[in-house]
Every structure is written in structure tokens, then in C-alpha cells.
Amino acid sequence: MDHRCKLLHLFLYFLLSASFFMHTHSSEDYNRQPPRPLILTWHHGTDSDPQQVHISMVGKDHMKISWVTSHEHVKSMVEYGKRSGKYEASATGEHTSYQYFLYRSGKIHHVTIGPLDAKTTYYYRCGGSGQEFKLRTPPSTFPIEFAIAGDLGQTEWTASTLAHIGSKDYDVLLLPGDLSYADTQQPLWDSFGRLVEPYASQRPWMVTQGNHEVESFPVIFPHGFKAYNSRWQMPYQQSGSKSNLYYSFDVAGAHIIMLGSYTDFDASSDQYTWLKADLEKVDKSRTPWTIVLIHAPWYNSNSAHKGEGESMRLSMEEMLYNAGVDIVYAGHVHAYERFTRVYDNKADQCGPVHVTIGDGGNREGLAMMFEKPSPRISVYREPSFGHGRLKIFNETHAHWSWQRNNDSNSFAADEVWLSSLSYSSACCKNSSFKCTPLTTQKDEL
């Protein structure tokens, strides 16, 4: 890395770290830690060595390998196999780059490999030389476990969250927006990619965008998402979407829908039309669990970002309710909050559980101010950093836990057993989706 680039990184470090000392937090219930400093992660290899490696699912048995090189002549090729150092197959892909004012990205490679066997470890090498990586594919049937973290950023709290995520096994990571907190400072996208590489190179990371990914600028970059769309390409075409900002995918017996809070979502929009068609294609006999991720929460008792998701809720909530969506995860608010099953601002046993989990470690600190008294539909809320775990055991039952960050270990501060709406007698009776009522099923809220 040249001298000018290092100076730019150091300037960004001091600029963004300065805000950390402007926050003071207090709480009656728990002694919460203040924000922690920004981490800048450097590349220590050669210009040809892969960096910022991350993987994402493509269809039922393929995986996209994405990485960056400083050298422009490195091939967009991945060799892979089931034994270390023995690469029985290879695939070639495409590459891109982008310019943002004076910043020009490295060569961004995207290569799709497969077909791959389910729940199998593969070893792979990017660009024909250099470091070997390994990944594990998700299972094709239950059980399956998701790690869920929003508003990550790249602070010491982020590193803590990632370490806690990596300390226990999981199959797929879901991220409801706000990845790098680069906020137009493009070298921070590179730093973020290096920070998450040890985790994102081993398990698929499926992400959607947040407000910090927009990075629009009048006239020059009016549409935004230039860095996000170049670096974090998700499998939107496979679900019939026209945009990388919203898509869906199936894994094991779950249908996951990633929605865009910062692209058009009214009834005349492409996203609305796509969502309607996507929900109509869901086969509950194949994917009994339906999970949605957004960024701006539709339900929120915190004073931070109050009401920012309301217009999207009014546009799309009825569709999700009629389709029997089980859970909606959101970020944006830098705290944790779990609601009961809810629809149209009222408790409803046939509505989804809404969970805000925007507490991954961002540089802006925690959102401390919850309204009092707590709304009856809000079951648990706490302004602390952490991540979540959703383990779906079978067609009918799943376990959700929120893991609060402590200094050395994560602590399960909130947990609940959930029942799939696909097998709820009460909800199947009046549902517009195909389901199979078993018994009177209730969540242990």
C-alpha cells in the first residue's frame, strides 16, 4: 500500500473516531458499554493476492465467490475441490470496478462455482494462485441455523460481534443492511471487506442494503449504491428481480426475502410487483418457513428513527400477512427489540414476529431512548450490542435467541420458541396461502 493511501486511511480513522467521545450512555437495568474505536484492516499480501473474499448462495447448489485484487491482470477464476490442495474443478466469471470521485476500486471479481453438494466442505483458490480458503455449503433439509446481525460497521464492537458469531457453528449469515459505514469514504469499503473476510469466506453472507449503502450525490451519482452493487452482488436474477436491492432465495425449508427500504416500494413500483409475484410462488409444502429482512423497522418503540419504516409498512404489510410470513428482521435502530406476532399495530397470532437487530457494532453507538411505558406488543427490548441466532429444527418449530455481547462471551439475553404459521390451525382456517393445520400451535412468547 502506497504512502498516500496510508495517509488517507489514517485521516479517516481520526475523523470517524472523534465522534466516539461525544456519547454518554446510562441505563437502570444493565451497565452498557460505550462505543469503541474504529478498526482499519490492512491488506498485507501482494497486489495479485485475493482480498476481501466473501461468498453468497446462488440457487440451490451454487456459490458465488467474490474478491478484490489490486493487480488488474489477475484472472477471474476459482479452482475448488473437496480436499485441501486438490482442485478437481474450476470456473471462470466476470469482473468489474468503479470510480467514486477520486477513488478507483481494485478489480472486483465474481465467480459462480457448482453444482456443489449440500453441507459439504470445499477448498478453493482465487485467481489461480495464493492463499487457499475453505467454505461449507448449507444443508438441503432441516435443521438449519442462521446467524443474524445488522448495522455492523467496523469498530472494536464489530470485531467482538464477529468473534461471537464465529465461536459457534452456523450455516448462513443474514444481514439486514448497513455493512461498512463507509458513507462515501470508499477506502472503508476495502477495510470492511478485509475485516469480515475470515467469516464471510467460510459461510454464505446474504445481505440487503441500508441507508449507509446509498452514497448518492446529486447529478454525479444520483441513483446511489455504486459501491454496494459492485462489491456485494446478490442472486437477484434467480428470483426474477430486476435489482440487486431486493431478491429472494430458498435454503433448506425456508424462503428468505430480502427487501429494499431505500428503493421504491409503493404499489406502482417494480419492487412491489416483484414481491407480490414472489409471495404467490411460495410453496409452503416445500418451504414452510417464510422470513423477510428489511432495514428500517416497521415496528419500533425506540425514539431513534421513529416512524421511518411506516410508509413501507402501509404499502407491503398486508401482502406479508396474507402470505403467512413468520418473521421480519430489521436493522437501522441501534438496539435490540422483539415484538409479539403483530399486524396493523395490534397483536395478531397470524402475523409475523418483528425483530429489530441493528446492534452489530456500528460507530454511531447505541440508541438508548425507548418510549415509556413499553407498548404491549413489545416483548423484549434492550440497547446493547449483539447478534441473533435462528435455528429451524423442522417444519413446525424454530428457536430464536439474541446474544448480547459481553467482553469475552456472548450471553443469551432473550430467547423464544416459534411455531410456523404453515401448521397453525387458527391461521390456516382463513389464510390465502396453502397450509397444513396440525394442532393449536402457539409461540412461547
GROMACS .gro file of C-alpha atoms in nm:
model
  445
    1MET     CA    1   0.000   0.000   0.000
    2ASP     CA    2   0.148   0.336  -0.101
    3HIS     CA    3   0.216   0.628   0.131
    4ARG     CA    4  -0.081   0.838   0.011
    5CYS     CA    5  -0.326   0.556   0.071
    6LYS     CA    6  -0.199   0.505   0.426
    7LEU     CA    7  -0.231   0.877   0.499
    8LEU     CA    8  -0.588   0.872   0.369
    9HIS     CA    9  -0.674   0.578   0.595
   10LEU     CA   10  -0.521   0.750   0.898
   11PHE     CA   11  -0.716   1.067   0.825
   12LEU     CA   12  -1.040   0.868   0.807
   13TYR     CA   13  -0.952   0.694   1.132
   14PHE     CA   14  -0.914   1.017   1.328
   15LEU     CA   15  -1.214   1.178   1.159
   16LEU     CA   16  -1.452   0.894   1.244
   17SER     CA   17  -1.304   0.815   1.584
   18ALA     CA   18  -1.356   1.169   1.707
   19SER     CA   19  -1.731   1.123   1.731
   20PHE     CA   20  -1.695   0.834   1.979
   21PHE     CA   21  -1.611   1.068   2.265
   22MET     CA   22  -1.931   1.269   2.222
   23HIS     CA   23  -2.161   0.994   2.361
   24THR     CA   24  -2.255   0.913   2.719
   25HIS     CA   25  -2.498   0.631   2.796
   26SER     CA   26  -2.676   0.519   3.110
   27SER     CA   27  -2.942   0.261   3.197
   28GLU     CA   28  -3.123   0.138   3.502
   29ASP     CA   29  -3.109  -0.228   3.402
   30TYR     CA   30  -2.767  -0.301   3.260
   31ASN     CA   31  -2.430  -0.130   3.263
   32ARG     CA   32  -2.389  -0.081   2.889
   33GLN     CA   33  -2.053  -0.026   2.730
   34PRO     CA   34  -1.986   0.291   2.526
   35PRO     CA   35  -1.894   0.286   2.154
   36ARG     CA   36  -1.549   0.158   2.073
   37PRO     CA   37  -1.291   0.290   1.823
   38LEU     CA   38  -1.289   0.229   1.452
   39ILE     CA   39  -1.078  -0.059   1.321
   40LEU     CA   40  -0.887  -0.016   0.996
   41THR     CA   41  -0.791  -0.350   0.842
   42TRP     CA   42  -0.495  -0.354   0.604
   43HIS     CA   43  -0.401  -0.582   0.316
   44HIS     CA   44  -0.064  -0.745   0.383
   45GLY     CA   45  -0.033  -0.952   0.064
   46THR     CA   46   0.081  -0.866  -0.285
   47ASP     CA   47  -0.126  -0.680  -0.544
   48SER     CA   48  -0.216  -1.016  -0.702
   49ASP     CA   49  -0.331  -1.182  -0.380
   50PRO     CA   50  -0.707  -1.206  -0.322
   51GLN     CA   51  -0.852  -0.988  -0.052
   52GLN     CA   52  -1.200  -0.911   0.081
   53VAL     CA   53  -1.315  -1.264  -0.007
   54HIS     CA   54  -1.681  -1.337   0.060
   55ILE     CA   55  -1.932  -1.591  -0.064
   56SER     CA   56  -2.305  -1.592  -0.133
   57MET     CA   57  -2.561  -1.851  -0.238
   58VAL     CA   58  -2.676  -1.879  -0.600
   59GLY     CA   59  -2.969  -2.115  -0.649
   60LYS     CA   60  -2.992  -2.444  -0.464
   61ASP     CA   61  -2.642  -2.577  -0.532
   62HIS     CA   62  -2.410  -2.299  -0.650
   63MET     CA   63  -2.200  -2.042  -0.467
   64LYS     CA   64  -2.065  -1.706  -0.581
   65ILE     CA   65  -1.707  -1.627  -0.476
   66SER     CA   66  -1.630  -1.253  -0.471
   67TRP     CA   67  -1.294  -1.089  -0.408
   68VAL     CA   68  -1.076  -0.789  -0.494
   69THR     CA   69  -0.725  -0.761  -0.633
   70SER     CA   70  -0.513  -0.451  -0.682
   71HIS     CA   71  -0.347  -0.608  -0.986
   72GLU     CA   72  -0.565  -0.578  -1.297
   73HIS     CA   73  -0.425  -0.883  -1.476
   74VAL     CA   74  -0.542  -1.146  -1.225
   75LYS     CA   75  -0.790  -1.388  -1.383
   76SER     CA   76  -1.148  -1.410  -1.257
   77MET     CA   77  -1.113  -1.782  -1.193
   78VAL     CA   78  -1.175  -2.011  -0.896
   79GLU     CA   79  -1.036  -2.361  -0.852
   80TYR     CA   80  -1.211  -2.583  -0.598
   81GLY     CA   81  -1.240  -2.935  -0.460
   82LYS     CA   82  -1.325  -3.142  -0.153
   83ARG     CA   83  -0.964  -3.199  -0.048
   84SER     CA   84  -0.713  -2.934   0.054
   85GLY     CA   85  -0.477  -2.857  -0.231
   86LYS     CA   86  -0.661  -3.090  -0.471
   87TYR     CA   87  -0.876  -2.880  -0.702
   88GLU     CA   88  -1.089  -3.108  -0.918
   89ALA     CA   89  -1.291  -2.830  -1.082
   90SER     CA   90  -1.261  -2.470  -1.185
   91ALA     CA   91  -1.489  -2.192  -1.302
   92THR     CA   92  -1.440  -1.853  -1.462
   93GLY     CA   93  -1.656  -1.549  -1.404
   94GLU     CA   94  -1.665  -1.177  -1.453
   95HIS     CA   95  -1.506  -0.870  -1.304
   96THR     CA   96  -1.589  -0.508  -1.256
   97SER     CA   97  -1.456  -0.190  -1.098
   98TYR     CA   98  -1.594   0.153  -1.025
   99GLN     CA   99  -1.482   0.510  -0.969
  100TYR     CA  100  -1.622   0.736  -0.698
  101PHE     CA  101  -1.483   1.088  -0.730
  102LEU     CA  102  -1.104   1.046  -0.694
  103TYR     CA  103  -1.124   0.689  -0.564
  104ARG     CA  104  -1.091   0.396  -0.804
  105SER     CA  105  -1.161   0.047  -0.677
  106GLY     CA  106  -0.945  -0.255  -0.738
  107LYS     CA  107  -1.057  -0.530  -0.975
  108ILE     CA  108  -1.370  -0.684  -0.823
  109HIS     CA  109  -1.412  -1.049  -0.923
  110HIS     CA  110  -1.733  -1.254  -0.912
  111VAL     CA  111  -1.719  -1.625  -0.997
  112THR     CA  112  -2.001  -1.877  -0.952
  113ILE     CA  113  -1.896  -2.235  -0.873
  114GLY     CA  114  -2.101  -2.553  -0.867
  115PRO     CA  115  -2.303  -2.766  -0.863
  116LEU     CA  116  -2.197  -2.835  -0.505
  117ASP     CA  117  -2.309  -3.100  -0.258
  118ALA     CA  118  -2.511  -2.983   0.042
  119LYS     CA  119  -2.348  -2.948   0.384
  120THR     CA  120  -2.004  -3.021   0.240
  121THR     CA  121  -1.669  -2.853   0.292
  122TYR     CA  122  -1.492  -2.730  -0.022
  123TYR     CA  123  -1.143  -2.586  -0.053
  124TYR     CA  124  -1.089  -2.312  -0.308
  125ARG     CA  125  -0.831  -2.076  -0.451
  126CYS     CA  126  -0.900  -1.743  -0.623
  127GLY     CA  127  -0.719  -1.621  -0.934
  128GLY     CA  128  -0.502  -1.928  -0.985
  129SER     CA  129  -0.254  -1.872  -0.701
  130GLY     CA  130  -0.217  -1.754  -0.345
  131GLN     CA  131  -0.400  -1.845  -0.026
  132GLU     CA  132  -0.636  -2.140  -0.002
  133PHE     CA  133  -0.980  -2.078   0.150
  134LYS     CA  134  -1.249  -2.318   0.257
  135LEU     CA  135  -1.628  -2.294   0.271
  136ARG     CA  136  -1.913  -2.513   0.384
  137THR     CA  137  -2.236  -2.530   0.188
  138PRO     CA  138  -2.570  -2.506   0.371
  139PRO     CA  139  -2.782  -2.816   0.434
  140SER     CA  140  -3.060  -2.905   0.191
  141THR     CA  141  -3.301  -3.004   0.469
  142PHE     CA  142  -3.370  -2.912   0.831
  143PRO     CA  143  -3.218  -2.838   1.072
  144ILE     CA  144  -3.052  -2.515   0.962
  145GLU     CA  145  -2.909  -2.230   1.169
  146PHE     CA  146  -2.886  -1.864   1.070
  147ALA     CA  147  -2.667  -1.601   1.234
  148ILE     CA  148  -2.829  -1.257   1.202
  149ALA     CA  149  -2.657  -0.924   1.259
  150GLY     CA  150  -2.742  -0.576   1.136
  151ASP     CA  151  -2.562  -0.241   1.127
  152LEU     CA  152  -2.218  -0.397   1.156
  153GLY     CA  153  -1.971  -0.122   1.075
  154GLN     CA  154  -1.607  -0.180   1.164
  155THR     CA  155  -1.536  -0.095   1.525
  156GLU     CA  156  -1.399  -0.296   1.814
  157TRP     CA  157  -1.761  -0.385   1.895
  158THR     CA  158  -1.795  -0.520   1.539
  159ALA     CA  159  -1.491  -0.740   1.596
  160SER     CA  160  -1.648  -0.862   1.920
  161THR     CA  161  -1.976  -0.944   1.746
  162LEU     CA  162  -1.797  -1.129   1.465
  163ALA     CA  163  -1.588  -1.327   1.712
  164HIS     CA  164  -1.903  -1.432   1.898
  165ILE     CA  165  -2.071  -1.530   1.572
  166GLY     CA  166  -1.769  -1.735   1.468
  167SER     CA  167  -1.735  -1.906   1.805
  168LYS     CA  168  -2.043  -2.123   1.739
  169ASP     CA  169  -2.132  -2.308   1.422
  170TYR     CA  170  -2.396  -2.175   1.183
  171ASP     CA  171  -2.490  -2.226   0.819
  172VAL     CA  172  -2.581  -1.885   0.670
  173LEU     CA  173  -2.542  -1.524   0.787
  174LEU     CA  174  -2.827  -1.280   0.717
  175LEU     CA  175  -2.755  -0.906   0.732
  176PRO     CA  176  -3.046  -0.655   0.722
  177GLY     CA  177  -2.843  -0.360   0.593
  178ASP     CA  178  -2.567  -0.115   0.691
  179LEU     CA  179  -2.248  -0.303   0.622
  180SER     CA  180  -1.930  -0.093   0.613
  181TYR     CA  181  -2.046   0.254   0.727
  182ALA     CA  182  -1.815   0.390   0.460
  183ASP     CA  183  -2.054   0.680   0.399
  184THR     CA  184  -1.878   0.784   0.074
  185GLN     CA  185  -1.527   0.724   0.220
  186GLN     CA  186  -1.454   0.441  -0.024
  187PRO     CA  187  -1.134   0.301   0.137
  188LEU     CA  188  -1.357   0.197   0.429
  189TRP     CA  189  -1.533  -0.046   0.196
  190ASP     CA  190  -1.196  -0.213   0.141
  191SER     CA  191  -1.121  -0.216   0.512
  192PHE     CA  192  -1.462  -0.368   0.590
  193GLY     CA  193  -1.414  -0.642   0.331
  194ARG     CA  194  -1.084  -0.739   0.492
  195LEU     CA  195  -1.233  -0.732   0.842
  196VAL     CA  196  -1.516  -0.974   0.760
  197GLU     CA  197  -1.317  -1.199   0.523
  198PRO     CA  198  -1.231  -1.467   0.786
  199TYR     CA  199  -1.605  -1.520   0.838
  200ALA     CA  200  -1.759  -1.427   0.503
  201SER     CA  201  -1.519  -1.652   0.309
  202GLN     CA  202  -1.635  -1.961   0.501
  203ARG     CA  203  -2.015  -1.924   0.520
  204PRO     CA  204  -2.251  -1.753   0.276
  205TRP     CA  205  -2.340  -1.394   0.369
  206MET     CA  206  -2.677  -1.289   0.231
  207VAL     CA  207  -2.725  -0.915   0.270
  208THR     CA  208  -2.962  -0.634   0.189
  209GLN     CA  209  -2.893  -0.264   0.181
  210GLY     CA  210  -2.937   0.006   0.445
  211ASN     CA  211  -2.921   0.384   0.438
  212HIS     CA  212  -2.541   0.382   0.477
  213GLU     CA  213  -2.510   0.196   0.145
  214VAL     CA  214  -2.689   0.465  -0.058
  215GLU     CA  215  -2.393   0.703  -0.111
  216SER     CA  216  -2.579   0.909  -0.372
  217PHE     CA  217  -2.469   1.251  -0.488
  218PRO     CA  218  -2.679   1.493  -0.696
  219VAL     CA  219  -2.615   1.478  -1.072
  220ILE     CA  220  -2.290   1.276  -1.040
  221PHE     CA  221  -2.423   0.966  -0.858
  222PRO     CA  222  -2.799   1.024  -0.850
  223HIS     CA  223  -2.900   0.658  -0.813
  224GLY     CA  224  -2.659   0.561  -0.535
  225PHE     CA  225  -2.545   0.211  -0.429
  226LYS     CA  226  -2.241   0.222  -0.659
  227ALA     CA  227  -2.002   0.051  -0.417
  228TYR     CA  228  -2.266  -0.184  -0.272
  229ASN     CA  229  -2.385  -0.311  -0.611
  230SER     CA  230  -2.028  -0.357  -0.737
  231ARG     CA  231  -1.895  -0.538  -0.430
  232TRP     CA  232  -2.191  -0.730  -0.285
  233GLN     CA  233  -2.372  -0.887  -0.578
  234MET     CA  234  -2.663  -1.098  -0.457
  235PRO     CA  235  -2.854  -1.360  -0.667
  236TYR     CA  236  -3.141  -1.131  -0.761
  237GLN     CA  237  -3.185  -1.260  -1.117
  238GLN     CA  238  -3.258  -1.612  -0.991
  239SER     CA  239  -3.572  -1.484  -0.814
  240GLY     CA  240  -3.694  -1.274  -1.106
  241SER     CA  241  -3.591  -0.943  -0.951
  242LYS     CA  242  -3.464  -0.659  -1.168
  243SER     CA  243  -3.246  -0.513  -0.892
  244ASN     CA  244  -2.966  -0.617  -0.658
  245LEU     CA  245  -3.153  -0.420  -0.389
  246TYR     CA  246  -3.425  -0.684  -0.341
  247TYR     CA  247  -3.437  -1.058  -0.407
  248SER     CA  248  -3.531  -1.393  -0.252
  249PHE     CA  249  -3.382  -1.739  -0.220
  250ASP     CA  250  -3.464  -2.080  -0.077
  251VAL     CA  251  -3.241  -2.272   0.162
  252ALA     CA  252  -3.334  -2.597   0.331
  253GLY     CA  253  -3.707  -2.546   0.402
  254ALA     CA  254  -3.701  -2.168   0.434
  255HIS     CA  255  -3.793  -1.899   0.182
  256ILE     CA  256  -3.593  -1.583   0.257
  257ILE     CA  257  -3.699  -1.245   0.116
  258MET     CA  258  -3.459  -0.951   0.122
  259LEU     CA  259  -3.642  -0.623   0.067
  260GLY     CA  260  -3.506  -0.276  -0.013
  261SER     CA  261  -3.604   0.000   0.228
  262TYR     CA  262  -3.425   0.261   0.012
  263THR     CA  263  -3.567   0.190  -0.330
  264ASP     CA  264  -3.926   0.243  -0.446
  265PHE     CA  265  -4.181   0.023  -0.271
  266ASP     CA  266  -4.522   0.177  -0.343
  267ALA     CA  267  -4.792  -0.012  -0.536
  268SER     CA  268  -4.664   0.116  -0.872
  269SER     CA  269  -4.301   0.016  -0.811
  270ASP     CA  270  -4.105  -0.274  -0.957
  271GLN     CA  271  -4.025  -0.396  -0.607
  272TYR     CA  272  -4.393  -0.414  -0.510
  273THR     CA  273  -4.481  -0.602  -0.829
  274TRP     CA  274  -4.191  -0.841  -0.778
  275LEU     CA  275  -4.280  -0.907  -0.413
  276LYS     CA  276  -4.642  -0.986  -0.499
  277ALA     CA  277  -4.532  -1.237  -0.763
  278ASP     CA  278  -4.265  -1.386  -0.536
  279LEU     CA  279  -4.508  -1.445  -0.249
  280GLU     CA  280  -4.760  -1.604  -0.484
  281LYS     CA  281  -4.498  -1.860  -0.589
  282VAL     CA  282  -4.414  -1.971  -0.234
  283ASP     CA  283  -4.500  -2.338  -0.183
  284LYS     CA  284  -4.548  -2.391   0.191
  285SER     CA  285  -4.521  -2.768   0.148
  286ARG     CA  286  -4.161  -2.716   0.027
  287THR     CA  287  -4.067  -2.407   0.230
  288PRO     CA  288  -4.292  -2.393   0.538
  289TRP     CA  289  -4.093  -2.103   0.686
  290THR     CA  290  -4.103  -1.757   0.526
  291ILE     CA  291  -3.862  -1.495   0.660
  292VAL     CA  292  -3.830  -1.132   0.549
  293LEU     CA  293  -3.543  -0.887   0.602
  294ILE     CA  294  -3.577  -0.508   0.574
  295HIS     CA  295  -3.364  -0.225   0.707
  296ALA     CA  296  -3.594   0.041   0.852
  297PRO     CA  297  -3.820  -0.135   1.107
  298TRP     CA  298  -4.197  -0.125   1.068
  299TYR     CA  299  -4.245  -0.156   1.444
  300ASN     CA  300  -4.021   0.039   1.680
  301SER     CA  301  -4.064   0.174   2.033
  302ASN     CA  302  -3.725   0.348   2.030
  303SER     CA  303  -3.708   0.724   1.973
  304ALA     CA  304  -3.437   0.667   1.711
  305HIS     CA  305  -3.573   0.654   1.354
  306LYS     CA  306  -3.928   0.654   1.484
  307GLY     CA  307  -4.177   0.609   1.202
  308GLU     CA  308  -3.920   0.585   0.921
  309GLY     CA  309  -4.050   0.245   0.809
  310GLU     CA  310  -4.417   0.343   0.826
  311SER     CA  311  -4.473   0.418   0.457
  312MET     CA  312  -4.322   0.083   0.358
  313ARG     CA  313  -4.534  -0.094   0.619
  314LEU     CA  314  -4.853   0.065   0.484
  315SER     CA  315  -4.755  -0.042   0.133
  316MET     CA  316  -4.645  -0.401   0.195
  317GLU     CA  317  -4.759  -0.531   0.533
  318GLU     CA  318  -5.088  -0.674   0.411
  319MET     CA  319  -4.910  -0.879   0.144
  320LEU     CA  320  -4.677  -1.031   0.402
  321TYR     CA  321  -4.966  -1.105   0.637
  322ASN     CA  322  -5.174  -1.276   0.369
  323ALA     CA  323  -4.874  -1.486   0.266
  324GLY     CA  324  -4.813  -1.618   0.618
  325VAL     CA  325  -4.471  -1.462   0.675
  326ASP     CA  326  -4.331  -1.595   1.003
  327ILE     CA  327  -4.060  -1.343   1.098
  328VAL     CA  328  -3.950  -0.995   0.986
  329TYR     CA  329  -3.597  -0.885   1.078
  330ALA     CA  330  -3.489  -0.520   1.062
  331GLY     CA  331  -3.186  -0.309   1.148
  332HIS     CA  332  -3.139   0.071   1.145
  333VAL     CA  333  -3.220   0.126   1.515
  334HIS     CA  334  -2.905   0.056   1.714
  335ALA     CA  335  -3.066  -0.159   1.977
  336TYR     CA  336  -3.247  -0.491   2.011
  337GLU     CA  337  -3.625  -0.523   2.025
  338ARG     CA  338  -3.859  -0.819   1.977
  339PHE     CA  339  -4.231  -0.780   1.921
  340THR     CA  340  -4.503  -1.038   1.953
  341ARG     CA  341  -4.682  -1.156   1.638
  342VAL     CA  342  -4.836  -0.837   1.508
  343TYR     CA  343  -5.038  -0.694   1.220
  344ASP     CA  344  -5.163  -0.339   1.168
  345ASN     CA  345  -5.022  -0.225   1.505
  346LYS     CA  346  -5.213  -0.491   1.700
  347ALA     CA  347  -5.116  -0.829   1.841
  348ASP     CA  348  -5.228  -1.095   1.594
  349GLN     CA  349  -5.146  -1.464   1.624
  350CYS     CA  350  -5.131  -1.493   1.243
  351GLY     CA  351  -4.892  -1.202   1.189
  352PRO     CA  352  -4.512  -1.221   1.179
  353VAL     CA  353  -4.284  -1.174   1.477
  354HIS     CA  354  -4.093  -0.848   1.420
  355VAL     CA  355  -3.734  -0.825   1.545
  356THR     CA  356  -3.505  -0.521   1.533
  357ILE     CA  357  -3.140  -0.623   1.545
  358GLY     CA  358  -2.941  -0.314   1.440
  359ASP     CA  359  -2.683  -0.368   1.714
  360GLY     CA  360  -2.391  -0.532   1.535
  361GLY     CA  361  -2.126  -0.278   1.637
  362ASN     CA  362  -2.173   0.042   1.435
  363ARG     CA  363  -1.964   0.354   1.503
  364GLU     CA  364  -2.264   0.571   1.596
  365GLY     CA  365  -2.329   0.395   1.927
  366LEU     CA  366  -2.644   0.258   2.084
  367ALA     CA  367  -2.996   0.401   2.062
  368MET     CA  368  -3.068   0.437   2.433
  369MET     CA  369  -3.407   0.607   2.443
  370PHE     CA  370  -3.709   0.375   2.442
  371GLU     CA  371  -4.056   0.518   2.491
  372LYS     CA  372  -4.221   0.460   2.829
  373PRO     CA  373  -4.427   0.271   2.910
  374SER     CA  374  -4.338  -0.007   2.673
  375PRO     CA  375  -4.610  -0.084   2.413
  376ARG     CA  376  -4.799  -0.405   2.488
  377ILE     CA  377  -4.685  -0.557   2.158
  378SER     CA  378  -4.315  -0.510   2.250
  379VAL     CA  379  -4.199  -0.821   2.435
  380TYR     CA  380  -3.828  -0.750   2.498
  381ARG     CA  381  -3.605  -0.451   2.428
  382GLU     CA  382  -3.251  -0.356   2.522
  383PRO     CA  383  -2.990  -0.112   2.386
  384SER     CA  384  -2.683  -0.338   2.378
  385PHE     CA  385  -2.457  -0.473   2.105
  386GLY     CA  386  -2.505  -0.832   1.995
  387HIS     CA  387  -2.632  -1.073   1.729
  388GLY     CA  388  -2.910  -1.325   1.685
  389ARG     CA  389  -2.943  -1.697   1.615
  390LEU     CA  390  -3.238  -1.861   1.442
  391LYS     CA  391  -3.226  -2.240   1.441
  392ILE     CA  392  -3.506  -2.401   1.244
  393PHE     CA  393  -3.535  -2.758   1.370
  394ASN     CA  394  -3.811  -2.883   1.143
  395GLU     CA  395  -4.124  -2.779   0.952
  396THR     CA  396  -4.304  -2.668   1.265
  397HIS     CA  397  -4.058  -2.534   1.524
  398ALA     CA  398  -3.765  -2.293   1.543
  399HIS     CA  399  -3.566  -2.139   1.826
  400TRP     CA  400  -3.466  -1.771   1.830
  401SER     CA  401  -3.209  -1.622   2.067
  402TRP     CA  402  -3.049  -1.283   2.096
  403GLN     CA  403  -2.687  -1.300   2.208
  404ARG     CA  404  -2.575  -0.989   2.396
  405ASN     CA  405  -2.206  -0.902   2.362
  406ASN     CA  406  -2.015  -0.932   2.684
  407ASP     CA  407  -1.641  -0.867   2.682
  408SER     CA  408  -1.540  -1.232   2.639
  409ASN     CA  409  -1.856  -1.434   2.575
  410SER     CA  410  -2.195  -1.375   2.419
  411PHE     CA  411  -2.490  -1.415   2.652
  412ALA     CA  412  -2.839  -1.532   2.551
  413ALA     CA  413  -3.038  -1.242   2.696
  414ASP     CA  414  -3.361  -1.317   2.508
  415GLU     CA  415  -3.491  -1.639   2.356
  416VAL     CA  416  -3.818  -1.786   2.235
  417TRP     CA  417  -3.954  -2.096   2.061
  418LEU     CA  418  -4.150  -2.016   1.745
  419SER     CA  419  -4.412  -2.219   1.558
  420SER     CA  420  -4.451  -2.198   1.182
  421LEU     CA  421  -4.774  -2.038   1.063
  422SER     CA  422  -4.787  -2.308   0.794
  423TYR     CA  423  -4.912  -2.551   1.057
  424SER     CA  424  -5.127  -2.321   1.271
  425SER     CA  425  -5.490  -2.432   1.287
  426ALA     CA  426  -5.611  -2.081   1.359
  427CYS     CA  427  -5.420  -1.923   1.071
  428CYS     CA  428  -5.479  -2.196   0.814
  429LYS     CA  429  -5.855  -2.157   0.854
  430ASN     CA  430  -5.866  -1.811   0.698
  431SER     CA  431  -5.535  -1.799   0.513
  432SER     CA  432  -5.481  -1.718   0.147
  433PHE     CA  433  -5.178  -1.950   0.139
  434LYS     CA  434  -5.172  -2.329   0.131
  435CYS     CA  435  -5.103  -2.474   0.474
  436THR     CA  436  -5.150  -2.791   0.675
  437PRO     CA  437  -5.314  -2.741   1.014
  438LEU     CA  438  -5.189  -2.979   1.279
  439THR     CA  439  -5.284  -2.871   1.629
  440THR     CA  440  -5.338  -2.541   1.804
  441GLN     CA  441  -4.980  -2.412   1.788
  442LYS     CA  442  -4.860  -2.113   1.984
  443ASP     CA  443  -4.524  -1.947   2.026
  444GLU     CA  444  -4.367  -1.944   2.368
  445LEU     CA  445  -4.359  -1.564   2.376
   0.00000   0.00000   0.00000
